[in-house]
């Protein structure tokens, strides 16, 4: 598929064909399995100022919280008996947790469970990535958000796209399964931008790929911008599936924030992963990267059960294993 084909699909001219092909490809590679990841959003403190994100440092209304190391370990340890084989530890870019703190969390979870561990802590140092890998971390998720230099550097003040690429390459060299992805519908993004993003992400031979729609947050500089559409995010996810058949692709929670059954549709259009939140009820609504995030009313355990039930009702199987990368031609960085 070349750039012209991608642009044609992005125009919406062949949605049915695109979604059906993506789903067929998902079924061919993963069968009926849907991979589950339990995500613990352990801190919403952030040193960065990303223009799209509600956790940005200047947002004084964010209601900041941090979970203790013990609490994070206890929450993760409860996941296997709920049918989860992977824990994702995510936070703002929060240096309160030292290299050793994170290594300690990782090695304790690895020594007491069979969980695969994905870290998503933002732009930390290469020595830290190495230490956490040695402690047993399996995967790292670092989204490019966009591969357009001008847009990236507008959205993420004081950060460079080149550095982000270098981090991704370094993580691959360290032997992590590496995930990345984009936000669709960021201000000034066009279908041309998205086509370039899709091609660039594909070139990186990533183990995980994600596309979620932009949702404006009222306490950010992008508050008056238009939101992205779920349709764009579905198209990008489906195209990523066709170009990266063996990659893990989540139905992102932002889909549900914009459209009822958004994630469910994602799972019928090429996505094979879903990531319910296990962040404690008292704080999870404060992990507000965008409005509508973590607004489900059930407790975390009940919510996870509902997600598993939804998967079964769709005729799929909530897969309890680690759900590692199936990619054979993985990049070694
Ligand atoms: N601090 C970490 C984790 C980021 S939060 C990091 O920067 O890597 C997880 C993801 O939420 C981000 O990577 C981004 O893709 C998404 N996100 C943030 N703000 C958003 C918004 N307003 N709308 C949609 N997605 C958003």
Coordinates of C-alpha atoms and ligand atoms in Angstrom, one line a residue:
X1 CA 0.0 0.0 0.0
X2 CA 1.5 3.4 -0.9
X3 CA 0.8 6.9 0.3
X4 CA -1.8 7.5 -2.3
X5 CA -3.7 4.4 -1.3
X6 CA -3.5 5.4 2.3
X7 CA -4.8 8.9 1.5
X8 CA -7.7 7.4 -0.4
X9 CA -8.7 5.3 2.6
X10 CA -8.2 8.2 5.0
X11 CA -10.7 10.2 2.8
X12 CA -13.4 7.7 3.9
X13 CA -14.1 6.5 0.4
X14 CA -13.7 2.8 1.3
X15 CA -14.5 2.5 5.0
X16 CA -16.4 -0.7 4.8
X17 CA -13.7 -2.4 2.8
X18 CA -11.0 -1.0 5.0
X19 CA -12.6 -2.1 8.3
X20 CA -13.5 -5.6 7.0
X21 CA -9.9 -6.1 5.7
X22 CA -8.4 -5.0 9.0
X23 CA -10.7 -7.3 11.0
X24 CA -9.9 -10.2 8.7
X25 CA -6.2 -9.6 9.2
X26 CA -6.7 -9.4 13.0
X27 CA -8.6 -12.7 12.9
X28 CA -5.9 -14.3 10.8
X29 CA -3.1 -13.4 13.2
X30 CA -4.8 -13.4 16.6
X31 CA -7.9 -15.5 16.0
X32 CA -10.6 -14.6 18.5
X33 CA -8.2 -13.6 21.2
X34 CA -8.4 -10.1 22.7
X35 CA -5.3 -9.3 24.7
X36 CA -6.0 -7.7 28.1
X37 CA -3.7 -5.2 29.8
X38 CA -4.5 -3.9 33.3
X39 CA -3.3 -0.3 33.5
X40 CA -2.3 1.4 36.8
X41 CA -2.1 5.1 36.3
X42 CA 0.1 5.6 39.4
X43 CA 0.8 9.4 39.3
X44 CA -0.7 12.4 37.5
X45 CA 2.2 14.7 38.4
X46 CA 4.0 15.9 35.3
X47 CA 6.9 18.2 34.7
X48 CA 5.9 18.8 31.0
X49 CA 3.7 21.3 29.4
X50 CA 2.1 19.4 26.5
X51 CA -0.5 21.7 25.0
X52 CA -3.0 18.9 24.6
X53 CA -2.8 17.1 28.0
X54 CA -4.7 17.8 31.2
X55 CA -1.8 16.6 33.3
X56 CA 0.5 19.4 32.1
X57 CA 2.4 21.1 34.9
X58 CA 0.7 24.5 34.7
X59 CA -2.7 23.0 35.3
X60 CA -3.3 24.0 38.9
X61 CA -6.7 22.3 39.0
X62 CA -5.5 18.8 38.3
X63 CA -5.9 17.4 41.9
X64 CA -2.5 15.7 41.9
X65 CA -1.9 12.3 43.4
X66 CA 0.8 9.7 43.7
X67 CA 0.5 6.0 44.7
X68 CA 3.0 4.5 47.0
X69 CA 5.4 1.9 45.8
X70 CA 3.7 -0.7 48.1
X71 CA 0.3 0.3 46.7
X72 CA 1.4 -0.1 43.1
X73 CA 2.9 -3.6 43.8
X74 CA -0.2 -4.7 45.7
X75 CA -2.5 -3.5 42.8
X76 CA -0.4 -5.3 40.2
X77 CA -0.3 -8.5 42.3
X78 CA -4.1 -8.8 42.1
X79 CA -4.2 -8.8 38.3
X80 CA -3.4 -12.5 37.5
X81 CA -6.4 -13.9 39.4
X82 CA -8.6 -11.5 37.5
X83 CA -7.4 -13.0 34.2
X84 CA -4.8 -10.4 33.3
X85 CA -1.4 -11.3 32.1
X86 CA 0.1 -7.8 31.6
X87 CA 0.3 -4.8 33.8
X88 CA 0.9 -1.4 32.3
X89 CA 2.4 1.2 34.7
X90 CA 1.7 4.7 33.4
X91 CA 2.2 8.2 34.8
X92 CA 2.9 11.8 33.9
X93 CA 6.6 12.5 33.4
X94 CA 7.2 12.3 37.2
X95 CA 10.7 12.2 38.5
X96 CA 9.6 11.8 42.1
X97 CA 9.9 8.1 41.4
X98 CA 13.7 7.5 41.2
X99 CA 15.4 5.0 38.9
X100 CA 15.7 2.6 41.8
X101 CA 12.0 3.1 42.9
X102 CA 10.8 1.9 39.5
X103 CA 13.4 -0.9 39.3
X104 CA 12.2 -2.0 42.7
X105 CA 8.6 -2.0 41.7
X106 CA 9.4 -3.9 38.5
X107 CA 11.6 -6.6 40.1
X108 CA 9.2 -7.2 43.0
X109 CA 6.2 -7.7 40.6
X110 CA 8.3 -9.9 38.3
X111 CA 9.5 -12.1 41.2
X112 CA 6.0 -12.7 42.6
X113 CA 3.8 -13.0 39.5
X114 CA 3.9 -14.1 35.9
X115 CA 2.9 -10.7 34.6
X116 CA 4.5 -9.0 31.7
X117 CA 5.3 -5.4 32.6
X118 CA 4.8 -2.5 30.3
X119 CA 6.2 0.9 31.4
X120 CA 4.8 4.2 30.1
X121 CA 6.6 6.9 32.1
X122 CA 7.5 9.3 29.3
X123 CA 10.9 10.7 28.4
X124 CA 13.2 9.1 31.0
X125 CA 17.0 8.6 30.6
X126 CA 18.6 5.8 28.6
X127 CA 20.4 4.6 31.8
X128 CA 17.0 4.4 33.4
X129 CA 15.6 2.4 30.5
X130 CA 18.5 0.0 30.8
X131 CA 18.1 -0.4 34.6
X132 CA 14.4 -1.1 34.3
X133 CA 15.0 -3.6 31.5
X134 CA 17.6 -5.4 33.7
X135 CA 15.1 -5.3 36.6
X136 CA 12.7 -7.3 34.3
X137 CA 10.5 -4.8 32.5
X138 CA 9.3 -6.3 29.2
X139 CA 7.8 -3.5 27.2
X140 CA 7.8 0.3 26.9
X141 CA 5.1 2.6 25.5
X142 CA 6.2 6.0 24.2
X143 CA 3.9 7.6 21.8
X144 CA 5.3 9.9 19.1
X145 CA 1.9 11.7 19.2
X146 CA 2.7 13.0 15.7
X147 CA 5.7 12.5 13.4
X148 CA 5.4 16.0 12.0
X149 CA 8.3 18.0 13.5
X150 CA 6.6 21.3 13.4
X151 CA 3.4 20.0 15.0
X152 CA 5.3 17.9 17.6
X153 CA 7.4 20.8 18.7
X154 CA 4.4 23.1 18.9
X155 CA 2.4 20.6 21.0
X156 CA 5.3 19.6 23.3
X157 CA 7.3 22.8 24.2
X158 CA 11.0 22.2 25.0
X159 CA 10.9 18.7 23.6
X160 CA 12.3 17.5 20.3
X161 CA 10.9 14.9 18.0
X162 CA 14.4 13.7 17.2
X163 CA 15.0 12.9 20.9
X164 CA 11.7 11.0 21.0
X165 CA 12.8 8.9 18.0
X166 CA 16.1 8.3 19.6
X167 CA 14.5 7.0 22.7
X168 CA 12.3 4.6 20.8
X169 CA 15.4 3.3 19.0
X170 CA 17.3 2.9 22.2
X171 CA 14.4 1.0 23.8
X172 CA 14.4 -1.3 20.9
X173 CA 18.1 -1.9 21.2
X174 CA 17.6 -2.7 24.9
X175 CA 15.3 -5.5 23.9
X176 CA 12.0 -4.0 25.0
X177 CA 8.9 -4.7 23.1
X178 CA 8.2 -1.1 22.1
X179 CA 4.9 0.6 21.4
X180 CA 4.2 4.0 20.0
X181 CA 1.4 5.8 18.3
X182 CA -0.3 9.0 17.6
X183 CA -3.2 11.3 18.6
X184 CA -5.4 11.8 15.6
X185 CA -7.1 15.2 15.0
X186 CA -4.6 17.4 16.8
X187 CA -4.9 21.0 15.7
X188 CA -3.6 21.6 12.1
X189 CA -3.3 17.8 11.5
X190 CA -4.4 16.8 7.9
X191 CA -4.8 13.5 6.2
X192 CA -1.4 14.1 4.7
X193 CA 0.0 14.4 8.2
X194 CA -1.7 11.1 9.2
X195 CA -0.5 9.3 6.0
X196 CA 3.1 10.3 6.9
X197 CA 2.6 9.2 10.5
X198 CA 1.3 5.8 9.4
X199 CA 4.2 5.2 7.1
X200 CA 6.7 6.4 9.7
X201 CA 5.3 4.2 12.4
X202 CA 5.3 1.3 10.1
X203 CA 9.0 1.9 9.2
X204 CA 9.9 1.6 12.9
X205 CA 8.7 -2.1 13.0
X206 CA 7.0 -1.6 16.4
X207 CA 5.5 -4.2 18.6
X208 CA 2.5 -2.1 19.6
X209 CA 0.8 0.7 17.7
X210 CA -2.0 3.0 19.0
X211 CA -4.1 5.7 17.5
X212 CA -6.6 7.6 19.7
X213 CA -8.6 10.7 18.9
X214 CA -7.7 14.1 20.3
X215 CA -10.1 15.4 23.0
X216 CA -9.7 19.0 24.1
X217 CA -9.2 19.5 27.8
X218 CA -10.7 22.7 29.3
X219 CA -7.5 23.5 31.4
X220 CA -5.1 23.4 28.4
X221 CA -4.2 25.9 25.7
X222 CA -6.0 23.6 23.2
X223 CA -9.3 23.9 25.0
X224 CA -11.2 25.6 22.2
X225 CA -9.8 23.4 19.4
X226 CA -12.1 20.8 17.6
X227 CA -11.8 17.3 18.9
X228 CA -10.6 14.5 16.7
X229 CA -13.1 12.1 15.3
X230 CA -13.4 8.4 16.2
X231 CA -13.8 7.7 12.4
X232 CA -10.3 9.0 11.8
X233 CA -8.9 7.0 14.7
X234 CA -10.7 3.8 13.3
X235 CA -9.2 4.4 9.9
X236 CA -5.7 5.0 11.2
X237 CA -5.9 1.9 13.4
X238 CA -7.2 -0.2 10.5
X239 CA -4.5 1.0 8.2
X240 CA -1.8 0.3 10.8
X241 CA -3.2 -3.2 11.1
X242 CA -3.0 -3.8 7.4
X243 CA 0.6 -2.5 7.3
X244 CA 1.6 -4.2 10.5
X245 CA -0.4 -7.4 10.7
X246 CA 1.5 -8.8 13.8
X247 CA 1.5 -5.7 15.9
X248 CA -0.6 -5.3 19.1
X249 CA -3.1 -2.5 18.5
X250 CA -5.3 -1.3 21.3
X251 CA -8.8 0.0 21.1
X252 CA -8.0 3.1 23.0
X253 CA -10.1 4.4 25.8
X254 CA -10.4 7.8 24.1
X255 CA -12.6 6.0 21.5
X256 CA -15.2 5.3 24.3
X257 CA -15.0 8.9 25.6
X258 CA -16.2 10.2 22.2
X259 CA -18.5 7.5 21.1
X260 CA -20.7 4.9 22.8
X261 CA -19.2 1.5 22.1
X262 CA -16.1 3.1 20.5
X263 CA -13.7 0.5 21.8
X264 CA -16.1 -2.3 20.8
X265 CA -16.1 -1.0 17.3
X266 CA -12.3 -0.8 17.4
X267 CA -12.1 -4.5 18.2
X268 CA -14.1 -5.2 15.1
X269 CA -11.9 -3.0 12.9
X270 CA -8.4 -4.3 13.4
X271 CA -7.7 -3.7 17.1
X272 CA -6.7 -6.7 19.3
X273 CA -6.0 -5.2 22.7
X274 CA -8.0 -3.5 25.5
X275 CA -6.6 -1.8 28.6
X276 CA -9.0 -1.4 31.5
X277 CA -7.9 0.9 34.3
X278 CA -7.1 -0.5 37.8
X279 CA -6.2 2.9 39.2
X280 CA -7.9 3.2 42.6
X281 CA -11.4 4.6 42.5
X282 CA -10.5 7.5 44.9
X283 CA -8.0 9.0 42.4
X284 CA -8.7 7.6 38.9
X285 CA -10.9 10.4 37.8
X286 CA -7.9 12.7 38.5
X287 CA -5.9 11.0 35.8
X288 CA -7.7 13.3 33.5
X289 CA -5.5 13.6 30.4
X290 CA -8.7 14.4 28.6
X291 CA -12.4 14.8 29.7
X292 CA -14.2 11.5 29.8
X293 CA -11.1 9.5 30.8
X294 CA -11.7 7.0 33.6
X295 CA -15.3 8.1 34.1
X296 CA -16.8 4.6 34.3
X297 CA -18.9 4.1 37.4
X298 CA -18.1 0.5 38.4
X299 CA -15.2 -0.4 40.7
X300 CA -12.1 -1.5 38.9
X301 CA -12.6 -5.2 39.4
X302 CA -16.2 -5.0 38.3
X303 CA -15.2 -2.8 35.4
X304 CA -12.7 -5.4 34.3
X305 CA -15.3 -8.2 34.6
X306 CA -17.6 -6.1 32.4
X307 CA -14.9 -5.6 29.8
X308 CA -14.3 -9.4 29.7
X309 CA -18.0 -10.0 29.4
X310 CA -18.3 -7.5 26.6
X311 CA -15.5 -9.4 24.7
X312 CA -17.3 -12.7 25.2
X313 CA -20.6 -11.3 24.1
X314 CA -18.8 -10.2 20.9
X315 CA -17.9 -13.8 20.2
X316 CA -14.2 -13.2 21.2
X317 CA -12.0 -14.6 23.9
X318 CA -10.5 -12.5 26.7
X319 CA -7.0 -13.8 26.6
X320 CA -5.5 -14.3 30.1
X321 CA -1.8 -14.8 29.0
X322 CA 0.8 -12.2 28.5
X323 CA -0.1 -11.5 24.9
X324 CA 3.4 -10.8 23.7
X325 CA 4.5 -9.3 20.4
X326 CA 4.0 -11.7 17.5
X327 CA 6.2 -9.6 15.3
X328 CA 8.8 -11.7 13.6
X329 CA 10.8 -9.0 11.9
X330 CA 11.1 -6.9 15.1
X331 CA 13.5 -4.0 14.9
X332 CA 16.6 -4.4 17.1
X333 CA 16.9 -0.6 17.0
Ligands
LIG1 N1 3.7 11.0 30.3 C1 3.7 9.8 29.5 C2 2.3 9.1 29.4 C3 1.4 9.9 28.6 S1 -0.4 9.8 28.9 C4 4.2 10.2 28.1 O1 4.2 11.4 27.7 O2 4.6 9.3 27.3 C5 -0.8 8.7 27.7 C6 -1.3 9.3 26.3 O3 -2.4 10.0 26.4 C7 -0.3 10.2 25.6 O4 0.8 9.6 25.1 C8 -1.3 10.8 24.6 O5 -1.2 10.1 23.4 C9 -2.6 10.7 25.2 N2 -3.3 12.0 25.4 C10 -2.9 13.0 26.2 N3 -3.7 14.1 26.1 C11 -4.7 13.7 25.2 C12 -5.9 14.4 24.7 N4 -6.2 15.6 25.1 N5 -6.7 13.7 23.9 C13 -6.3 12.4 23.5 N6 -5.2 11.8 23.9 C14 -4.4 12.4 24.8

